[in-house]
Coordinates of C-alpha atoms and ligand atoms in Angstrom, one line a residue:
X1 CA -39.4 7.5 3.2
X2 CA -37.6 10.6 3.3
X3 CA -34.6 11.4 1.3
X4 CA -31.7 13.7 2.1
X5 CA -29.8 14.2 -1.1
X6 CA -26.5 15.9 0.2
X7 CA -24.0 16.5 -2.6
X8 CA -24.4 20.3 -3.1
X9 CA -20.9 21.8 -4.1
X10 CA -20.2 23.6 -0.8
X11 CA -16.8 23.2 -1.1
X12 CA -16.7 24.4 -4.5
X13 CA -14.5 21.5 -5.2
X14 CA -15.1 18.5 -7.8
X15 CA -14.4 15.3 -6.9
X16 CA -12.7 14.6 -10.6
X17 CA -13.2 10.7 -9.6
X18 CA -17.1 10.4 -9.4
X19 CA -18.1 14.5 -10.5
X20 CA -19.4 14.9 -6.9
X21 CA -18.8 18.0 -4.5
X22 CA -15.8 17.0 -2.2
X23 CA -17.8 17.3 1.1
X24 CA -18.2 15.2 4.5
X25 CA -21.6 14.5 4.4
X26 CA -23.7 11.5 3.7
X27 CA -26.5 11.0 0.6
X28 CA -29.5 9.0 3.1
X29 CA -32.4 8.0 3.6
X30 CA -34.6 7.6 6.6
X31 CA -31.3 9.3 8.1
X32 CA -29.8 6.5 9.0
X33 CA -26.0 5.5 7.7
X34 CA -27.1 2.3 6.9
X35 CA -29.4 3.6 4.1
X36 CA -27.0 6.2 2.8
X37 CA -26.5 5.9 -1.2
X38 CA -23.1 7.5 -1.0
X39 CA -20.4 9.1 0.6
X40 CA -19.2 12.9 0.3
X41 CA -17.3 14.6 2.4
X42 CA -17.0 18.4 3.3
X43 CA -13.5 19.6 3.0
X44 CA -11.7 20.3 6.0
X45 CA -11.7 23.9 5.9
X46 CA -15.5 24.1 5.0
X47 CA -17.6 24.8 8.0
X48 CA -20.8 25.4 6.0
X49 CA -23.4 23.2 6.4
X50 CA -26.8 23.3 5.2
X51 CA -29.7 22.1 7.0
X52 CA -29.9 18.6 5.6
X53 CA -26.1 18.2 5.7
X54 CA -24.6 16.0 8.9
X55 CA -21.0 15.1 9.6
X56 CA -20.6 11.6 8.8
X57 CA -20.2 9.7 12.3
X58 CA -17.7 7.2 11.9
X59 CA -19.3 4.7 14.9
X60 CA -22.5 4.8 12.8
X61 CA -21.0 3.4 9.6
X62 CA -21.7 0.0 8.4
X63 CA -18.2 -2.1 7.8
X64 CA -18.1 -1.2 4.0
X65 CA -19.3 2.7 4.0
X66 CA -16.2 3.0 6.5
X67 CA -14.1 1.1 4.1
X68 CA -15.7 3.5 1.2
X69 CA -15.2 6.7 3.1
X70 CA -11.5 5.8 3.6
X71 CA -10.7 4.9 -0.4
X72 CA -12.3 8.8 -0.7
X73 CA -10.2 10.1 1.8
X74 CA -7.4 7.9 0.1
X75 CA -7.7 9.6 -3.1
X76 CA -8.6 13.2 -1.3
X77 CA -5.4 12.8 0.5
X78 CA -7.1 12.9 4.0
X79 CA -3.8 12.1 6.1
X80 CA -5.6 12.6 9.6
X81 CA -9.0 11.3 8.3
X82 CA -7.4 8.2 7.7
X83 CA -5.9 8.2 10.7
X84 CA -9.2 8.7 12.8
X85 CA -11.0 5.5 10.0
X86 CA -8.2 3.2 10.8
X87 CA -8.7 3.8 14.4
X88 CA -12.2 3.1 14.4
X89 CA -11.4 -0.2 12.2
X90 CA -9.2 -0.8 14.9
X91 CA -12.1 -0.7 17.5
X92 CA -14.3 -2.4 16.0
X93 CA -11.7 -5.2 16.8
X94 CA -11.1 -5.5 12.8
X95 CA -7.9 -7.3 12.0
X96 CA -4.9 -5.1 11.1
X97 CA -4.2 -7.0 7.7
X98 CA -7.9 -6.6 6.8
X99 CA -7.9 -3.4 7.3
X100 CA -4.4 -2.9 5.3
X101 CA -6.2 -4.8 2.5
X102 CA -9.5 -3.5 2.2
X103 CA -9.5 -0.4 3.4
X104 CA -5.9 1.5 2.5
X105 CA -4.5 -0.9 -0.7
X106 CA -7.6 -1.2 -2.3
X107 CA -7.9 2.7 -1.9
X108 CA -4.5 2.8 -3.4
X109 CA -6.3 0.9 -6.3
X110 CA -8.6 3.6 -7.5
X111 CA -5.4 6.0 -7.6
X112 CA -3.6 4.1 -9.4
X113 CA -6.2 3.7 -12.2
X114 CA -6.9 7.3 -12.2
X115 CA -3.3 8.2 -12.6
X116 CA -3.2 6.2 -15.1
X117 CA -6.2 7.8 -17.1
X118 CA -4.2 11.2 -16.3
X119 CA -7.4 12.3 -13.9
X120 CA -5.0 12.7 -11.1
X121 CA -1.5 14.3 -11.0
X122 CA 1.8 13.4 -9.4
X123 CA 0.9 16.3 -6.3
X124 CA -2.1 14.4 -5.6
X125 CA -0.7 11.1 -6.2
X126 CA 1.9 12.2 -3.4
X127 CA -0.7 13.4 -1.1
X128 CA -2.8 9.9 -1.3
X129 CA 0.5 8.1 -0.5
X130 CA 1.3 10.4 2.2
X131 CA -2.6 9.1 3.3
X132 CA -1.3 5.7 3.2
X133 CA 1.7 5.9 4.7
X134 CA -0.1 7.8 7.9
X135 CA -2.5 4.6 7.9
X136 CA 0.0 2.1 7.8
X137 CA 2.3 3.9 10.5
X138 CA -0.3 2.6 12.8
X139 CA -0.8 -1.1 11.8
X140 CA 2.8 -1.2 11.5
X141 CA 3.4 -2.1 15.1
X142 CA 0.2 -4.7 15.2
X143 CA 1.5 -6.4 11.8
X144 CA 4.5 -6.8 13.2
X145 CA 3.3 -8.0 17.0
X146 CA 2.7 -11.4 16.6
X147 CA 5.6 -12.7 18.7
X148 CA 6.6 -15.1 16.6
X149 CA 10.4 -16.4 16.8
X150 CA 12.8 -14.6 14.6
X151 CA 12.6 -17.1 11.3
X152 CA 15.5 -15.4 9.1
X153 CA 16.8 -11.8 7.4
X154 CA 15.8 -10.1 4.6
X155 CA 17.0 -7.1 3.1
X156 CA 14.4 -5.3 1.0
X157 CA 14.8 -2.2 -1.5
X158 CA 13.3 -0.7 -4.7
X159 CA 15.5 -0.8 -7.2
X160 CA 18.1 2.1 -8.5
X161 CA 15.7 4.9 -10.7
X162 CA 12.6 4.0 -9.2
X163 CA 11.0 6.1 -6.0
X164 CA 8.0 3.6 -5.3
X165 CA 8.2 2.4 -1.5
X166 CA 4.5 2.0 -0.6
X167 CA 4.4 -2.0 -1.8
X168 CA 7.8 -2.4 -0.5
X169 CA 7.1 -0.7 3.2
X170 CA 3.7 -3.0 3.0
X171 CA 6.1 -6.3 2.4
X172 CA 8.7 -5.0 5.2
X173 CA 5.9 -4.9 7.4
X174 CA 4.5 -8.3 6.7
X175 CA 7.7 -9.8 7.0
X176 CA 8.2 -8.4 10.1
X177 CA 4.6 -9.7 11.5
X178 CA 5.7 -13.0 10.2
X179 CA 9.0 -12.7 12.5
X180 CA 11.5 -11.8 10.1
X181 CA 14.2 -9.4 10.7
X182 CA 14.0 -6.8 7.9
X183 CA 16.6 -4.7 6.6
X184 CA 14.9 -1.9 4.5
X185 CA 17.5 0.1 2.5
X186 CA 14.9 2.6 1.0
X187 CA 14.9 3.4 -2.8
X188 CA 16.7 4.0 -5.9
X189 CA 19.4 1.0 -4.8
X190 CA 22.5 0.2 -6.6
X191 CA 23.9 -2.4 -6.9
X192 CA 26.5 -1.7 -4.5
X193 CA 23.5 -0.5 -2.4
X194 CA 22.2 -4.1 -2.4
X195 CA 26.0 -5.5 -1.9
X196 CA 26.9 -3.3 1.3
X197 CA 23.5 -4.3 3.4
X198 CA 24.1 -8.3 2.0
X199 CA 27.7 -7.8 3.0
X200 CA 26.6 -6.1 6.7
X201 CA 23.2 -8.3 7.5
X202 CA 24.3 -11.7 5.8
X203 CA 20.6 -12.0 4.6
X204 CA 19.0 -15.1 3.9
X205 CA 16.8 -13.4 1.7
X206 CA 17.2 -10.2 -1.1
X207 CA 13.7 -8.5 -1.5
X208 CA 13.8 -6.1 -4.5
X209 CA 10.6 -4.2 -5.6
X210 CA 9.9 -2.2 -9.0
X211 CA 7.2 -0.1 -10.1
X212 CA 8.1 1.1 -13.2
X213 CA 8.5 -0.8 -16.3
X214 CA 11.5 1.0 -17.0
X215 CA 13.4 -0.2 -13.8
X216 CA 12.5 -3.2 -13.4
X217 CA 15.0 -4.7 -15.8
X218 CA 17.7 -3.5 -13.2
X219 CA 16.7 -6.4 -11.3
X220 CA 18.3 -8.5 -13.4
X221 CA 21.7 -6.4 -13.4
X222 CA 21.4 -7.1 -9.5
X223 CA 21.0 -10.9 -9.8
X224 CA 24.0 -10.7 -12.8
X225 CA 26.0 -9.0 -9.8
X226 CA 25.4 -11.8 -7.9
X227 CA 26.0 -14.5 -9.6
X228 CA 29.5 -12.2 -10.7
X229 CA 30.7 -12.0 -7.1
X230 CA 29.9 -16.2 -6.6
X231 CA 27.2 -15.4 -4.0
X232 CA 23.9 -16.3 -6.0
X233 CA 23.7 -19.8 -4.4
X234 CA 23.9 -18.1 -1.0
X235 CA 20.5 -16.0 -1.0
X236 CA 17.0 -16.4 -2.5
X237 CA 16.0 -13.6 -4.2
X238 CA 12.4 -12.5 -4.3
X239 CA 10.8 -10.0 -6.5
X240 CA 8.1 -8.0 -6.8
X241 CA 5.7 -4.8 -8.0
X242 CA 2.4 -4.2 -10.0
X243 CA 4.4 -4.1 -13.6
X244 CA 6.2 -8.1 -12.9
X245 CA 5.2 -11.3 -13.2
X246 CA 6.0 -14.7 -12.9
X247 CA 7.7 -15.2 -16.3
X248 CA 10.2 -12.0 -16.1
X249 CA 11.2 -13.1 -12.6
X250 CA 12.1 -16.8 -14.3
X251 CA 13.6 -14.6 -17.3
X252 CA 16.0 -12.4 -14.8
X253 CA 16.3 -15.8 -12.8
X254 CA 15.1 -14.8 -9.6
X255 CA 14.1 -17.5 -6.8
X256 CA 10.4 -16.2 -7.4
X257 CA 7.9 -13.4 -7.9
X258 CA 5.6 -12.4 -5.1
X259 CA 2.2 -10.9 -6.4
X260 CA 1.9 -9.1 -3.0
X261 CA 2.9 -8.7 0.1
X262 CA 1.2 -11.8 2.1
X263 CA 2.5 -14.1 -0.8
X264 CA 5.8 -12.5 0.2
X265 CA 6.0 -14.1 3.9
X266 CA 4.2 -17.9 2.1
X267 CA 7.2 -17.7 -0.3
X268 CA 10.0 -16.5 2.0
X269 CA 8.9 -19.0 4.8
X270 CA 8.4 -21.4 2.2
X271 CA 12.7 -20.8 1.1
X272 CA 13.4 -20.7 4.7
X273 CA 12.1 -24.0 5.1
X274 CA 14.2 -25.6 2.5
X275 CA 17.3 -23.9 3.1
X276 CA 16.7 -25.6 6.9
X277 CA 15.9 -28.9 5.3
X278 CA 19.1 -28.7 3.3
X279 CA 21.1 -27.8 6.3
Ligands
LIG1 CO1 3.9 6.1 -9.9 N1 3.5 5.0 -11.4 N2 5.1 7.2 -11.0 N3 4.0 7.3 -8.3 N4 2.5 5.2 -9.1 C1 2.7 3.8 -11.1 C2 3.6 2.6 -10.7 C3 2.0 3.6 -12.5 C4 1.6 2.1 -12.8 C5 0.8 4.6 -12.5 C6 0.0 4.4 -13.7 O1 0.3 4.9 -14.8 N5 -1.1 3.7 -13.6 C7 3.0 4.1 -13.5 C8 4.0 3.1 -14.0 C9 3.8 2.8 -15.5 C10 4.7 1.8 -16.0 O2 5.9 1.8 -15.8 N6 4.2 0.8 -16.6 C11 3.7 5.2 -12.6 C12 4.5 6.3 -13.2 C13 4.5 6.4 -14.7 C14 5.2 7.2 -12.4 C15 6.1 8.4 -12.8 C16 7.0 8.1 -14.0 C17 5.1 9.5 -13.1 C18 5.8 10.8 -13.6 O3 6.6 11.3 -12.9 N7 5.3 11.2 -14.7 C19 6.9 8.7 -11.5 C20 8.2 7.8 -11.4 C21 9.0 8.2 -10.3 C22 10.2 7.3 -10.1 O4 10.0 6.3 -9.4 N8 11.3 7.6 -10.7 C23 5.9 8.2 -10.5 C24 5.8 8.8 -9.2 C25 4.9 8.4 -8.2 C26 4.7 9.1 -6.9 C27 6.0 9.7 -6.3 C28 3.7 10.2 -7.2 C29 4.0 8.0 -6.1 C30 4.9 7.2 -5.2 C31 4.9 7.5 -3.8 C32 5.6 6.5 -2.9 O5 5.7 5.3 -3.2 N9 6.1 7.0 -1.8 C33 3.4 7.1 -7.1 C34 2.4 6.2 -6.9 C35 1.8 6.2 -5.5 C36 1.9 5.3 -7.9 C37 0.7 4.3 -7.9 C38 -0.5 5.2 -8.0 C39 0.5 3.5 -6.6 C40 1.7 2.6 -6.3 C41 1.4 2.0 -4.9 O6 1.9 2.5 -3.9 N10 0.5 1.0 -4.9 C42 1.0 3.4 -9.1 C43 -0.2 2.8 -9.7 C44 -0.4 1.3 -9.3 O7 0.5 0.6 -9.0 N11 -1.6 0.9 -9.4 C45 2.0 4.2 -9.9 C46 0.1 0.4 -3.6 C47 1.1 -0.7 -3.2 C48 0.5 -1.4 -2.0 O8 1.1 -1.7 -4.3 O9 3.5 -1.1 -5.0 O10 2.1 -2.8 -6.3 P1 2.5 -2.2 -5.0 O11 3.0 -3.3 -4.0 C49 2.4 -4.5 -3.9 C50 2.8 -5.6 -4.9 O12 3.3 -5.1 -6.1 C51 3.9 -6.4 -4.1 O13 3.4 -6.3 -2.8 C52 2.9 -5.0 -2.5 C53 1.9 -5.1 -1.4 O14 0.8 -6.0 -1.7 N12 5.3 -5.9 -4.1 C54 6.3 -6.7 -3.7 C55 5.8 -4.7 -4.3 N13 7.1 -4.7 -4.1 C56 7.4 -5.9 -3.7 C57 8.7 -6.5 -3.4 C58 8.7 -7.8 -3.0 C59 7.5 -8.6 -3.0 C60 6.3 -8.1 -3.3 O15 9.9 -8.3 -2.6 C61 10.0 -9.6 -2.1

């Protein structure tokens, strides 16, 4: 069995996450994807290859090496790479939410946890969301092309001090797919943010989302406001982001914490239902 062991630095850059050269190329045997021990790729502006090198053919990976390749493009930052992986996803007549889950949030995973260990930067960071977001820009219109009859309003922000809109965009989309009309007011809301799109979309339902530990407490001075103006009763208010759970959304009183973005739609259908059985 021959062995084509393809990781020589020809990029001259380290992969900080696994120590390997940044290259597109494959580590196989036998040469055929489906025997390949790992994934590297060459950088874009690298047109050197040796002789055992080969681009990696996107067609000719199995399900989870084209899942793989895109967390490395993820974390790389590889905008129109992962364009061109969700495509062939796409192709393969993979479903959109799969896709979403497996290929771009779990990606999204391994960033996190190295930005956490201080291996990557906020530069990079940004460049792996920008990633995302180019991903999701084309599973936006299939999440959200189910046809299904409007089934209520929600408007949907990250709260005021916190920048964070990749989990928030996801939920927006979801909601959307699940025939909700969805009101995204961006980031770092106010208060009176939140207030003027309630007061101009008369929302059955207030999505806020929080990334940071230090912001999410502004959820409660939100739900305070609400309750202040004698409009509490009037709109279920779900919350969400990595740092919450299900005991500060009872603390700040909100109608319920949503882990992610598909128990978003169970929960806000879930509300819709019994605001219609209530009349
Ligand atoms: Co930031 N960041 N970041 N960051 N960032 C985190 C959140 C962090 C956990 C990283 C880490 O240390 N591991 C950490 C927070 C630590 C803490 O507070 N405990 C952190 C930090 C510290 C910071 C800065 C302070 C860094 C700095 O400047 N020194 C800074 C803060 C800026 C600010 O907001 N004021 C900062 C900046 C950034 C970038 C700008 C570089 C970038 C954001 C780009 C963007 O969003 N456009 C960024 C990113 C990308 C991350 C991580 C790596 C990824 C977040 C993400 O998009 N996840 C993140 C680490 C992590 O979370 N693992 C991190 C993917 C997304 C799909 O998941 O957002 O959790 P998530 O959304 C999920 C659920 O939470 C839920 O559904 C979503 C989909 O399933 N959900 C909702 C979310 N919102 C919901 C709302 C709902 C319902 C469900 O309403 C109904």
């Amino acid at each position: 069995m021959e062995t084509a062991v393809l990781t020589a630095d020809v990029a001259g850059q380290e992969n900080p996450r696994r120590g390997e050269a940044v290259g597109r190329s494959l580590v196989c045997q036998d040469d055929k994807p489906s025997n390949c021990l790992s994934l590297t790729k060459l950088s874009k502006e690298d047109n050197v290859m040796s002789e055992d090198e080969e681009d990696i053919i996107l067609e000719e990976l199995e399900l989870d090496e084209l899942y793989e390749l895109m967390h490395e493009d993820l974390y790389d930052g590889y905008a129109e790479e992962i364009e061109e992986e969700v495509h062939e996803a796409l192709g393969r007549g993979i479903v959109p939410y799969e896709i979403l889950t497996k290929g771009l949030v779990a990606g999204m995973d391994i960033v996190g946890v190295d930005f956490r260990d201080g291996i990557l930067f906020v530069p990079e960071v940004l460049m792996a969301a920008k990633a995302m977001k180019a991903g999701m820009a084309i599973l936006r219109p299939l999440l959200a092309e189910t046809g299904a009859p409007k089934v209520g309003t929600m408007v949907i922000g990250t709260v005021k001090g916190d920048i964070h809109d990749i989990g928030k965009n996801l939920v927006g989309m979801m909601m959307e797919g699940a025939g909700f009309e969805v009101i995204d007011i961006g980031i770092n809301n106010s208060v009176e943010d939140y207030f003027a799109a309630i007061k101009e979309h008369n929302p059955e339902i207030l999505g806020m989302s929080a990334l940071l530990t230090t912001t999410m407490p502004y959820m409660r001075v939100v739900i305070n406001a609400l309750k202040e103006e004698g409009i509490r009763d009037d709109i279920t208010v779900l919350v969400g982001g990595a740092p919450l759970n299900e005991a500060f959304a009872e603390d700040i009183e909100a109608d319920a914490y949503c882990r992610d973005a598909a128990v978003a739609v169970d929960t806000a259908k879930k509300f819709m239902q019994i605001r219609k059985a209530k009349g």
